[in-house]
Amino acid sequence: MDNKPSVVMVGLGYIGLPTAALIAQNKTYVHGVDINPNVVETINAGKIHIIEPELDDAVANAVKNGYLKAATSPVEANTYLIVVPTPFKGKNEPDISFVESATKAITPLLKEDDLYIIESTSPIGTTEKMMDLIYSHRPELKEKLYVAYCPERVLPGNVMYELVHNDRVIGGINEESTVKAVEFYRQFIHGDLHKTNARTAEMCKLVENSSRDVQIAFANELSLICDKADINVWELIALANKHPRVNILQPGCGVGGHCIAVDPYFIVADYPMESQIIGKAREINNYKSFWCAEKVQNSKLKYELKHGRKPAIAIMGLAFKPDIDDLRESPAKYIAQKVLQNANNEEYYIVEPNIETHSVFKLTNYQEAVEKADIIVFLVGHKEFKNLDIAENKVVLDFCGIAK
Ligand code: SAJ
């Protein structure tokens, strides 16, 4: 690519790469940066290192047409996007060191009127902090850059569509920065672009996922109460939701994924005294997974007492939510691991229809597992598990409402 890139995208992961491909589709030159040379090589070969529908074609075309190129270091451009991970350090403390090092890497390249945007999920105040970091190294640029925060809110599996069609919240460190960032996103986003300031935009991302976490915690708490009170929680929720202003979510075996189970800690870490419900919701949702593992253990012992032999147990689902193959941060996987740790010569059938093999778990076909097991534990509501024929004499532990 001989053309000067107009956008530098730092971080070519689940969000950075699809966004880079989308911008490049719009005939804007994008220079993608990733610290992993294998990722860079894969992308420059027109291939992808992550699983996301339609992303392969988008990247292949963008690379072929010369609008997307990857490298391990940045070059000069007009717009710089920071889309790197913000993991945890210690006990649920957000770690913004990747955002910091990405910012340091592009700081020497910045010039007057450039636009710098953070998309990474970040603790409140990160954009201001990064602006100060830039100006501490480049004081001559003070107030001459546009600096903004713009979180993404796409659902894995539907990223290419949602990137274009979802509304976005855009918050600059001043009004001019907000306007400039809106102009940038307007080129390739059809959803509405809502203007605010950087701190509100940062908080907005965290609040979206915390809100869902709190609502799921409410459903999970109900499931614990109903278990003791001998009430079918699924029926209860369906009935309560007949009220025109009630909308309770579904209980499950815990909350997983890389966002909902993570982002609330970004608020709790900085505002521990104020974020009582948000913190408690995290505890409840984590506890729910532990509780499910305990239930399996109890039911195993009960079975042995009653039948005088060890039961065969089917663990149905390992993914973090229904109908996906993503096992990272999965409560179902955690429960399966915990159950196997307690194993005492019982026969186990581990089922995950969305993957072929697993490095730790020996997988069994779901029909075979249901047929052979005495205790069937539903952890994930995969479509394959619906309407299965289950013999009357089997013990069913339904943690995801599959049998309802
Ligand atoms: N879950 C329940 N009960 C429910 C709904 C979900 O237990 O009623 C569980 C799921 O099984 C799963 C977890 O919650 O373990 C999260 O699943 P999800 O599908 O709700 O969310 P994610 O993590 O795939 O995507 C979320 C989305 N955020 C919101 O819906 C507020 C997405 O829009 C965000 O872009 C994404 O997080 C992100 O990157 O932040």
XYZ file of C-alpha atoms and ligand atoms in Angstrom:
444
model
C 0.000 0.000 0.000
C 1.702 3.179 -1.118
C -1.189 5.406 -0.128
C -0.868 7.302 3.125
C -3.168 5.765 5.729
C -5.730 8.090 7.107
C -6.594 5.823 10.044
C -4.352 3.921 12.422
C -6.174 1.167 14.283
C -4.244 -0.050 17.318
C -5.493 -3.521 18.309
C -6.757 -5.996 15.703
C -8.938 -8.234 17.878
C -12.646 -8.934 18.141
C -13.602 -5.283 17.714
C -10.520 -3.644 16.154
C -10.312 -5.932 13.126
C -14.004 -5.755 12.133
C -13.925 -1.963 12.610
C -10.746 -1.674 10.526
C -12.351 -3.777 7.777
C -15.495 -1.655 7.840
C -13.549 1.605 7.557
C -11.452 0.125 4.744
C -14.607 -0.997 2.913
C -15.459 2.686 2.817
C -12.301 3.298 0.792
C -10.384 4.862 3.656
C -6.810 3.675 4.082
C -6.343 1.857 7.385
C -3.036 0.886 8.955
C -3.784 -1.793 11.539
C -1.374 -2.365 14.414
C -1.051 -5.457 16.579
C 1.748 -6.555 18.885
C 1.298 -10.165 17.747
C 3.326 -10.753 14.540
C 1.253 -13.857 13.701
C -1.923 -11.755 13.695
C -0.233 -9.192 11.434
C 0.957 -11.886 9.031
C -2.463 -13.566 8.920
C -4.250 -10.304 8.135
C -1.747 -9.258 5.477
C -2.395 -12.632 3.811
C -6.070 -11.594 3.634
C -7.068 -14.071 6.357
C -8.457 -13.722 9.887
C -7.470 -15.099 13.289
C -10.885 -14.851 14.962
C -14.261 -16.409 14.251
C -16.885 -13.888 13.187
C -19.408 -14.288 10.353
C -18.704 -12.174 7.222
C -15.445 -10.855 8.653
C -13.333 -13.149 6.445
C -14.680 -11.660 3.191
C -14.500 -8.092 4.512
C -10.828 -8.491 5.488
C -9.896 -10.414 2.322
C -11.394 -7.666 0.120
C -9.954 -4.789 2.154
C -6.452 -6.303 1.974
C -6.783 -7.193 -1.724
C -7.942 -3.683 -2.620
C -5.066 -2.162 -0.680
C -7.176 -0.284 1.877
C -6.076 -2.384 4.854
C -2.573 -3.246 5.859
C -1.298 -4.579 9.198
C 2.013 -4.056 10.977
C 3.492 -4.343 14.452
C 4.088 -0.601 14.765
C 2.066 2.504 13.882
C 2.703 5.085 11.159
C 1.559 8.683 10.690
C -2.173 9.176 9.992
C -4.974 11.649 10.760
C -7.120 9.501 13.042
C -5.881 7.103 15.703
C -8.202 4.506 17.216
C -7.238 2.624 20.371
C -9.045 -0.715 20.471
C -6.924 -2.856 22.789
C -8.013 -5.053 25.723
C -8.429 -3.722 29.240
C -7.972 -6.830 31.415
C -7.763 -7.125 35.199
C -4.850 -7.049 37.543
C -4.885 -8.225 41.148
C -8.358 -8.552 42.585
C -10.698 -7.193 39.926
C -8.747 -3.962 39.331
C -8.925 -2.768 35.703
C -5.566 -2.743 33.966
C -5.266 0.075 31.406
C -1.609 -0.614 30.603
C -2.417 -1.703 27.008
C -4.291 1.551 26.378
C -1.335 3.386 27.875
C 1.316 1.625 25.797
C -0.778 2.015 22.609
C -1.096 5.728 23.371
C 2.647 6.054 24.009
C 3.371 4.294 20.715
C 1.356 6.779 18.667
C 2.254 9.926 20.656
C 5.435 10.762 18.654
C 3.408 10.546 15.405
C 0.692 13.019 16.396
C 0.359 16.426 14.753
C -2.017 19.380 15.015
C -5.704 18.609 14.257
C -5.309 14.828 14.560
C -8.175 12.861 16.065
C -7.427 10.379 18.884
C -10.243 8.032 19.959
C -10.365 5.301 22.602
C -12.898 2.503 22.034
C -11.553 0.051 24.646
C -13.825 -0.462 27.649
C -12.189 1.805 30.217
C -12.567 3.059 33.776
C -14.066 6.519 34.124
C -11.481 9.231 33.495
C -9.222 7.151 31.225
C -9.656 9.434 28.192
C -8.638 12.512 30.230
C -5.716 10.557 31.672
C -4.494 9.556 28.202
C -4.887 13.122 26.961
C -2.673 14.309 29.822
C -0.170 11.558 29.011
C 0.003 12.698 25.373
C 0.414 16.375 26.306
C 3.082 15.569 28.894
C 5.225 14.225 26.039
C 4.022 16.680 23.391
C 3.249 19.956 25.238
C 3.329 21.911 21.949
C 0.151 20.052 20.876
C -1.865 21.064 23.942
C -5.463 21.851 22.940
C -4.571 21.249 19.295
C -5.740 17.627 19.163
C -9.237 16.208 19.085
C -9.661 13.581 21.819
C -12.755 11.413 22.303
C -14.138 8.180 23.731
C -16.543 5.996 21.746
C -17.423 2.535 23.088
C -18.683 -0.285 20.873
C -21.722 -2.326 21.818
C -21.779 -5.142 19.275
C -22.881 -8.682 19.959
C -20.297 -11.341 19.060
C -21.672 -13.334 16.126
C -23.419 -10.320 14.603
C -20.566 -7.815 14.683
C -20.462 -6.853 10.978
C -24.141 -5.887 11.003
C -24.259 -4.246 14.420
C -21.109 -2.174 13.839
C -22.951 -0.364 11.058
C -26.476 -0.270 12.447
C -26.192 0.170 16.235
C -26.414 3.636 17.746
C -23.154 4.925 19.239
C -22.393 7.204 22.152
C -19.536 9.614 21.451
C -17.931 11.742 24.131
C -15.146 14.225 23.478
C -12.980 15.951 26.056
C -14.535 19.147 24.648
C -17.352 20.018 22.248
C -15.052 20.339 19.193
C -13.631 16.868 19.815
C -17.119 15.383 20.067
C -18.156 16.988 16.773
C -14.964 15.855 15.038
C -15.398 12.260 16.262
C -19.054 12.243 15.180
C -17.979 13.380 11.682
C -15.491 10.514 11.574
C -17.975 7.767 12.581
C -20.715 9.255 10.381
C -18.754 8.078 7.313
C -19.437 4.399 7.979
C -22.108 4.116 10.700
C -25.816 4.257 9.906
C -27.045 4.159 13.522
C -27.625 7.412 15.409
C -24.531 9.018 16.940
C -25.311 10.485 20.348
C -23.106 13.287 21.612
C -21.901 13.579 25.212
C -18.669 14.114 27.130
C -15.867 11.557 27.559
C -16.638 10.608 31.182
C -20.317 9.978 30.440
C -19.449 7.880 27.382
C -16.989 5.803 29.447
C -19.581 5.270 32.165
C -22.304 4.515 29.607
C -20.472 1.421 28.344
C -19.930 0.147 31.890
C -23.528 0.851 32.857
C -25.027 -0.975 29.868
C -23.371 -4.221 30.863
C -23.832 -3.657 34.613
C -27.532 -3.105 34.066
C -27.845 -6.479 32.373
C -25.721 -8.131 35.071
C -27.953 -6.702 37.827
C -31.097 -7.859 36.033
C -29.724 -11.364 35.532
C -28.677 -11.423 39.212
C -32.290 -10.680 40.144
C -33.443 -13.665 38.054
C -30.711 -15.858 39.559
C -31.672 -14.807 43.077
C -35.279 -15.733 42.308
C -34.109 -19.157 41.117
C -32.422 -19.803 44.482
C -35.512 -18.701 46.413
C -37.823 -20.754 44.194
C -35.666 -23.851 44.600
C -36.161 -23.660 48.363
C -39.824 -22.656 48.106
C -40.618 -25.457 45.632
C -41.806 -23.091 42.897
C -40.965 -23.439 39.207
C -38.955 -20.251 38.597
C -39.531 -20.291 34.820
C -43.278 -20.436 35.246
C -43.095 -17.749 37.920
C -41.113 -15.364 35.696
C -43.378 -15.971 32.698
C -46.389 -15.124 34.857
C -44.824 -12.051 36.469
C -43.822 -10.809 33.000
C -47.517 -10.705 32.037
C -47.577 -7.491 34.057
C -47.281 -4.645 31.527
C -44.352 -3.026 33.348
C -42.402 -6.101 34.504
C -39.684 -7.726 32.399
C -37.583 -10.194 34.391
C -34.679 -11.866 32.567
C -33.872 -15.578 32.674
C -31.851 -17.316 35.379
C -28.975 -19.464 34.232
C -25.890 -21.245 35.515
C -24.087 -17.927 36.023
C -22.970 -15.063 33.837
C -20.078 -15.438 31.430
C -18.496 -13.814 28.411
C -15.985 -11.029 28.229
C -18.221 -8.076 28.945
C -21.172 -8.477 31.288
C -19.240 -10.453 33.885
C -16.302 -8.058 33.649
C -17.381 -4.455 33.113
C -19.236 -4.002 36.443
C -15.904 -4.444 38.265
C -14.648 -1.301 36.496
C -17.252 0.660 38.430
C -16.919 -1.258 41.711
C -13.114 -0.872 41.749
C -13.343 2.928 41.638
C -16.578 3.478 43.601
C -16.750 0.573 46.098
C -18.876 2.382 48.681
C -21.491 3.606 46.223
C -21.830 0.570 43.939
C -23.582 -1.754 46.387
C -26.107 -3.341 44.008
C -23.626 -3.596 41.141
C -21.084 -5.348 43.368
C -23.685 -7.642 44.921
C -25.002 -8.645 41.486
C -21.508 -9.855 40.547
C -21.399 -11.910 43.757
C -24.842 -13.433 43.161
C -24.071 -14.356 39.561
C -20.748 -15.930 40.562
C -22.388 -17.731 43.463
C -25.013 -19.168 41.122
C -22.326 -21.195 39.283
C -20.933 -22.513 42.571
C -24.477 -23.398 43.686
C -25.111 -25.349 40.460
C -21.935 -27.402 40.997
C -23.040 -28.128 44.586
C -26.474 -29.224 43.343
C -24.873 -31.752 41.009
C -22.767 -33.094 43.874
C -25.829 -33.437 46.145
C -27.906 -35.091 43.491
C -25.092 -37.575 42.815
C -24.932 -38.586 46.501
C -28.721 -38.850 46.733
C -28.781 -41.101 43.691
C -26.134 -43.379 45.135
C -28.001 -43.690 48.444
C -31.278 -44.443 46.713
C -30.024 -46.861 44.040
C -26.991 -48.373 45.734
C -24.785 -47.593 42.720
C -22.941 -44.657 41.235
C -24.870 -42.678 38.637
C -23.700 -41.820 35.129
C -23.858 -38.034 34.658
C -24.356 -35.978 31.494
C -23.116 -32.374 31.544
C -25.000 -30.592 28.770
C -23.207 -27.521 27.407
C -19.885 -25.770 28.008
C -20.258 -22.498 26.052
C -20.882 -19.186 27.827
C -24.301 -18.784 26.198
C -26.619 -20.740 23.879
C -25.703 -21.654 20.305
C -22.135 -20.400 20.234
C -18.773 -22.181 20.351
C -17.138 -19.669 22.699
C -16.000 -21.275 25.956
C -13.974 -18.393 27.382
C -15.164 -17.075 30.754
C -17.923 -19.667 30.645
C -19.769 -20.515 33.872
C -20.787 -23.868 32.338
C -17.141 -24.766 31.810
C -16.377 -23.739 35.395
C -19.194 -25.974 36.681
C -18.056 -28.912 34.528
C -14.523 -28.519 35.909
C -15.789 -28.347 39.474
C -18.009 -31.398 39.031
C -15.122 -33.388 37.557
C -12.866 -32.349 40.446
C -15.384 -34.020 42.768
C -15.598 -37.130 40.581
C -15.454 -40.417 42.415
C -15.470 -43.104 39.739
C -18.805 -42.077 38.270
C -19.213 -42.162 34.487
C -19.316 -38.642 32.952
C -20.545 -37.572 29.531
C -19.543 -34.026 28.647
C -21.526 -32.490 25.799
C -20.909 -29.369 23.721
C -22.532 -29.671 20.283
C -20.886 -26.485 18.968
C -17.330 -27.804 19.131
C -15.726 -30.958 17.725
C -13.032 -31.593 20.320
C -11.636 -30.058 23.491
C -8.133 -30.235 24.955
C -9.367 -31.115 28.471
C -12.881 -32.559 28.127
C -13.657 -35.747 26.232
C -16.846 -34.839 24.398
C -19.847 -37.080 23.814
C -22.698 -36.713 21.348
C -25.755 -35.209 23.071
C -28.175 -38.010 22.152
C -25.828 -40.693 23.410
C -25.219 -38.773 26.640
C -28.928 -38.343 27.344
C -29.543 -42.014 26.678
C -26.725 -43.327 28.887
C -26.810 -40.898 31.809
C -28.831 -41.281 35.009
C -28.474 -37.614 35.933
C -28.760 -35.039 33.138
C -27.468 -31.555 33.953
C -28.549 -28.814 31.530
C -26.141 -25.889 31.789
C -26.619 -24.097 28.456
C -29.865 -23.740 26.492
C -28.448 -24.887 23.116
C -31.092 -25.525 20.450
C -30.055 -29.203 20.166
C -31.140 -29.753 23.771
C -34.703 -28.588 23.243
C -37.442 -31.213 22.926
C -35.149 -34.141 23.712
C -36.843 -37.398 24.624
C -35.803 -38.061 28.204
C -36.894 -41.267 29.957
C -39.050 -40.802 33.085
C -36.576 -42.492 35.427
C -33.779 -39.967 34.816
C -32.914 -37.158 37.188
C -32.915 -33.825 35.337
C -31.154 -30.753 36.735
C -32.300 -27.926 34.532
C -30.273 -24.788 35.266
C -31.099 -22.983 32.013
C -34.825 -23.556 31.586
C -34.503 -26.016 28.718
C -37.369 -28.197 29.962
C -39.275 -25.233 31.444
N -27.644 -14.561 30.536
C -28.488 -15.063 31.536
N -29.810 -14.709 31.537
C -30.330 -13.889 30.572
C -29.477 -13.376 29.557
C -28.124 -13.734 29.563
O -28.066 -15.813 32.418
O -31.532 -13.629 30.626
C -26.201 -14.919 30.542
C -25.734 -15.658 29.305
O -25.973 -17.028 29.383
C -24.250 -15.329 29.313
C -24.190 -13.910 29.882
O -25.434 -13.719 30.524
O -23.529 -16.192 30.168
C -23.959 -12.799 28.881
O -24.627 -13.032 27.658
P -25.282 -11.898 26.734
O -25.739 -12.515 25.480
O -26.325 -11.185 27.481
O -24.111 -10.833 26.474
P -22.675 -10.829 25.707
O -21.619 -10.873 26.768
O -22.585 -11.791 24.589
O -22.700 -9.341 25.027
C -22.878 -8.199 25.838
C -23.959 -7.317 25.238
N -24.370 -6.294 26.222
C -25.655 -6.123 26.594
O -26.560 -6.797 26.188
C -25.920 -5.012 27.589
C -23.430 -6.631 23.989
O -24.368 -5.720 23.476
C -22.137 -5.912 24.294
O -21.582 -5.353 23.127
C -21.128 -6.893 24.833
O -21.684 -7.502 26.025
C -19.856 -6.116 25.115
O -18.895 -6.257 24.319
O -19.837 -5.318 26.038
